[in-house]
Amino acid sequence: MEKGRLEAFSDGVLAIIITIMVLELKVPHGDSWDVLFPQWPVFLSYVLSFVYVGIYWNNHHHLLQAAEKVNGGVLWMNLHLLFWLSLMPVATGWMGENHFARLPVALYGFVLLMCAIAWVPLQYCLIAANGGRESLLAQAVGRDWKGKVAVTMYLIGILLAFVAPWVSCLLYATVAAIWFIPDRRIESRIKQ
């Protein structure tokens, strides 16, 4: 199957996710700086989630650039990833509205963890559909150390959320910083 429809559908879903998240930002009533201050937790959670959705969009694009075709397994694994990403607006809104309280921060970390876990079978299905271990995509993905670090940090963040939610948020932001730079492994393999 051609990959164009998968890319278009995924781009549309991610655009809707960002739209839903931004709609959670309410217009402050008033014209002074002090009306903005109560909105900072909602805005901060939005920024973190926007960065995460952007990272997934960017890496999804790179992953599909290295693939030539998709199959039914890839379509289902892509839907699996999109399901977890579609929960970002709820987790983001709950965390921001509750000023980074313990349970909302843990749930946010759980959604991030499930997105990271859902990425793995998508990656493997794409590799299998495009030539297996010897494919360009398999070579580009390599050992995926960033993915393993992310999962570990999410698990730690979820546990710490019940003790020190701000530490969890710092861990989540650290993972985002690790992934913020696009994955050059795929770009460098495509150029070869």
C-alpha positions as MATLAB code, in Angstrom:
seq = 'MEKGRLEAFSDGVLAIIITIMVLELKVPHGDSWDVLFPQWPVFLSYVLSFVYVGIYWNNHHHLLQAAEKVNGGVLWMNLHLLFWLSLMPVATGWMGENHFARLPVALYGFVLLMCAIAWVPLQYCLIAANGGRESLLAQAVGRDWKGKVAVTMYLIGILLAFVAPWVSCLLYATVAAIWFIPDRRIESRIKQ';
ca = [
       0.000    0.000    0.000;
       1.061    3.562   -0.569;
       2.025    5.515    2.525;
       0.486    8.846    1.456;
      -2.939    8.228    2.977;
      -1.380    7.142    6.268;
       0.690   10.315    6.391;
      -2.268   12.538    5.515;
      -4.559   10.901    8.065;
      -1.922   11.084   10.808;
      -1.168   14.734   10.032;
      -4.884   15.523   10.269;
      -5.279   13.761   13.620;
      -2.228   15.503   15.063;
      -3.520   18.875   13.854;
      -6.844   18.199   15.584;
      -5.050   17.207   18.805;
      -3.176   20.524   18.834;
      -6.389   22.404   18.070;
      -8.204   20.752   20.975;
      -5.305   21.564   23.310;
      -5.223   25.231   22.341;
      -8.975   25.499   22.883;
      -8.314   24.680   26.544;
      -6.539   28.044   26.835;
      -9.249   30.432   27.977;
      -9.170   34.135   27.162;
      -8.480   36.036   30.400;
     -11.086   38.548   31.499;
      -9.359   41.869   32.015;
      -6.559   43.877   30.527;
      -3.800   43.729   33.116;
      -0.915   41.347   33.754;
      -2.465   40.033   36.963;
      -5.279   38.292   35.028;
      -2.674   36.229   33.161;
      -0.944   34.832   36.246;
      -3.677   32.318   37.203;
      -3.406   30.865   33.681;
       0.283   29.913   33.906;
      -0.234   26.194   34.816;
      -2.617   25.698   31.887;
      -0.269   27.524   29.518;
       2.817   25.663   30.760;
       1.133   22.266   30.360;
      -0.007   23.317   26.873;
       3.539   24.285   25.852;
       4.947   20.954   27.048;
       2.235   18.997   25.246;
       2.567   21.080   22.082;
       6.273   20.258   22.028;
       5.507   16.557   22.525;
       2.930   16.441   19.730;
       5.401   18.317   17.518;
       8.112   15.787   18.324;
       5.834   12.891   17.425;
       4.761   14.616   14.209;
       8.382   15.298   13.248;
       9.626   11.796   14.029;
       6.567   10.213   12.387;
       7.403   12.179    9.246;
      11.022   11.023    9.348;
      10.026    7.425    9.973;
       7.665    7.379    7.004;
      10.214    9.111    4.774;
      12.479    6.103    5.209;
       9.633    3.695    4.432;
       8.468    2.920    0.916;
       5.274    1.071    1.719;
       2.844    0.242    4.489;
       0.588   -2.734    5.196;
      -2.394   -3.519    7.414;
      -0.207   -4.082   10.468;
       1.359   -0.667   10.042;
      -2.081    0.930    9.734;
      -3.243   -0.663   12.996;
      -0.053    0.210   14.866;
      -0.340    3.782   13.616;
      -3.910    3.925   14.950;
      -2.622    2.552   18.257;
      -0.141    5.432   18.488;
      -2.763    7.986   17.455;
      -5.146    6.669   20.125;
      -2.660    7.423   22.894;
      -1.718   10.764   21.364;
      -5.413   11.681   21.204;
      -5.525   11.472   25.013;
      -2.931   14.263   25.288;
      -5.530   17.073   25.385;
      -7.369   15.465   28.325;
      -4.193   14.720   30.278;
      -2.811   18.167   29.480;
      -5.982   19.964   30.513;
      -6.360   17.998   33.745;
      -2.743   18.597   34.738;
      -2.892   22.322   33.983;
      -6.289   22.951   35.555;
      -5.158   21.236   38.752;
      -1.834   23.080   38.984;
       0.344   20.010   38.484;
      -1.250   17.956   41.280;
      -0.014   14.427   41.910;
      -2.582   12.248   40.158;
      -2.923   14.457   37.034;
       0.887   14.541   36.673;
       1.016   10.742   37.018;
      -1.739   10.326   34.416;
       0.080   12.710   32.079;
       3.214   10.591   32.463;
       1.185    7.448   31.815;
      -0.120    8.903   28.532;
       3.453    9.839   27.554;
       4.606    6.329   28.463;
       1.888    4.702   26.381;
       2.727    6.930   23.396;
       6.371    5.858   23.677;
       5.389    2.207   23.985;
       3.002    2.490   21.002;
       5.846    3.926   18.903;
       7.832    0.673   19.156;
       5.426   -1.712   17.362;
       4.774    0.945   14.703;
       8.499    1.139   14.085;
       8.876   -2.650   13.945;
       5.882   -3.115   11.640;
       7.281   -0.500    9.280;
      10.676   -2.210    9.329;
       9.065   -5.591    8.579;
       6.978   -4.123    5.737;
      10.065   -2.527    4.188;
      12.614   -5.316    4.045;
      13.240   -6.387    7.634;
      16.562   -6.156    9.428;
      18.541   -5.306    6.321;
      16.277   -2.418    5.323;
      17.280    1.218    5.279;
      14.758    1.863    8.024;
      16.156   -0.857   10.320;
      19.663    0.502    9.872;
      18.464    4.033   10.597;
      16.572    3.069   13.756;
      19.480    1.085   15.165;
      19.294    0.364   18.887;
      16.980    3.329   19.636;
      18.673    4.365   22.885;
      16.541    7.515   23.117;
      13.377    5.428   23.140;
      14.674    3.253   25.969;
      15.779    6.282   28.002;
      12.372    7.910   27.473;
      10.432    4.876   28.722;
      12.650    4.622   31.799;
      12.264    8.318   32.606;
       8.481    8.171   32.152;
       8.244    5.234   34.562;
      10.336    7.083   37.141;
       8.263   10.231   36.571;
       4.983    8.391   37.109;
       6.211    6.962   40.412;
       7.681   10.269   41.569;
       4.466   12.115   40.714;
       2.940   10.842   43.950;
       5.828   12.265   45.979;
       7.252   15.199   43.999;
       5.134   16.107   40.955;
       7.486   18.925   39.946;
      10.364   16.472   39.650;
       8.162   14.361   37.380;
       7.408   17.390   35.210;
      11.133   18.106   34.968;
      11.732   14.512   33.861;
       8.997   14.808   31.222;
      10.526   18.085   30.007;
      13.977   16.464   29.927;
      12.687   13.672   27.684;
      11.151   16.298   25.405;
      14.504   18.097   25.276;
      16.262   14.838   24.342;
      13.820   14.304   21.464;
      13.484   17.951   20.424;
      16.322   17.696   17.934;
      15.010   15.634   14.990;
      16.405   12.150   14.757;
      19.327   12.463   12.333;
      19.768    8.696   11.988;
      16.971    8.492    9.438;
      17.941   11.661    7.570;
      21.532   10.521    7.218;
      20.472    7.091    5.871;
      18.052    8.602    3.344;
      20.814   10.822    1.932;
      23.122    7.827    1.338;
];
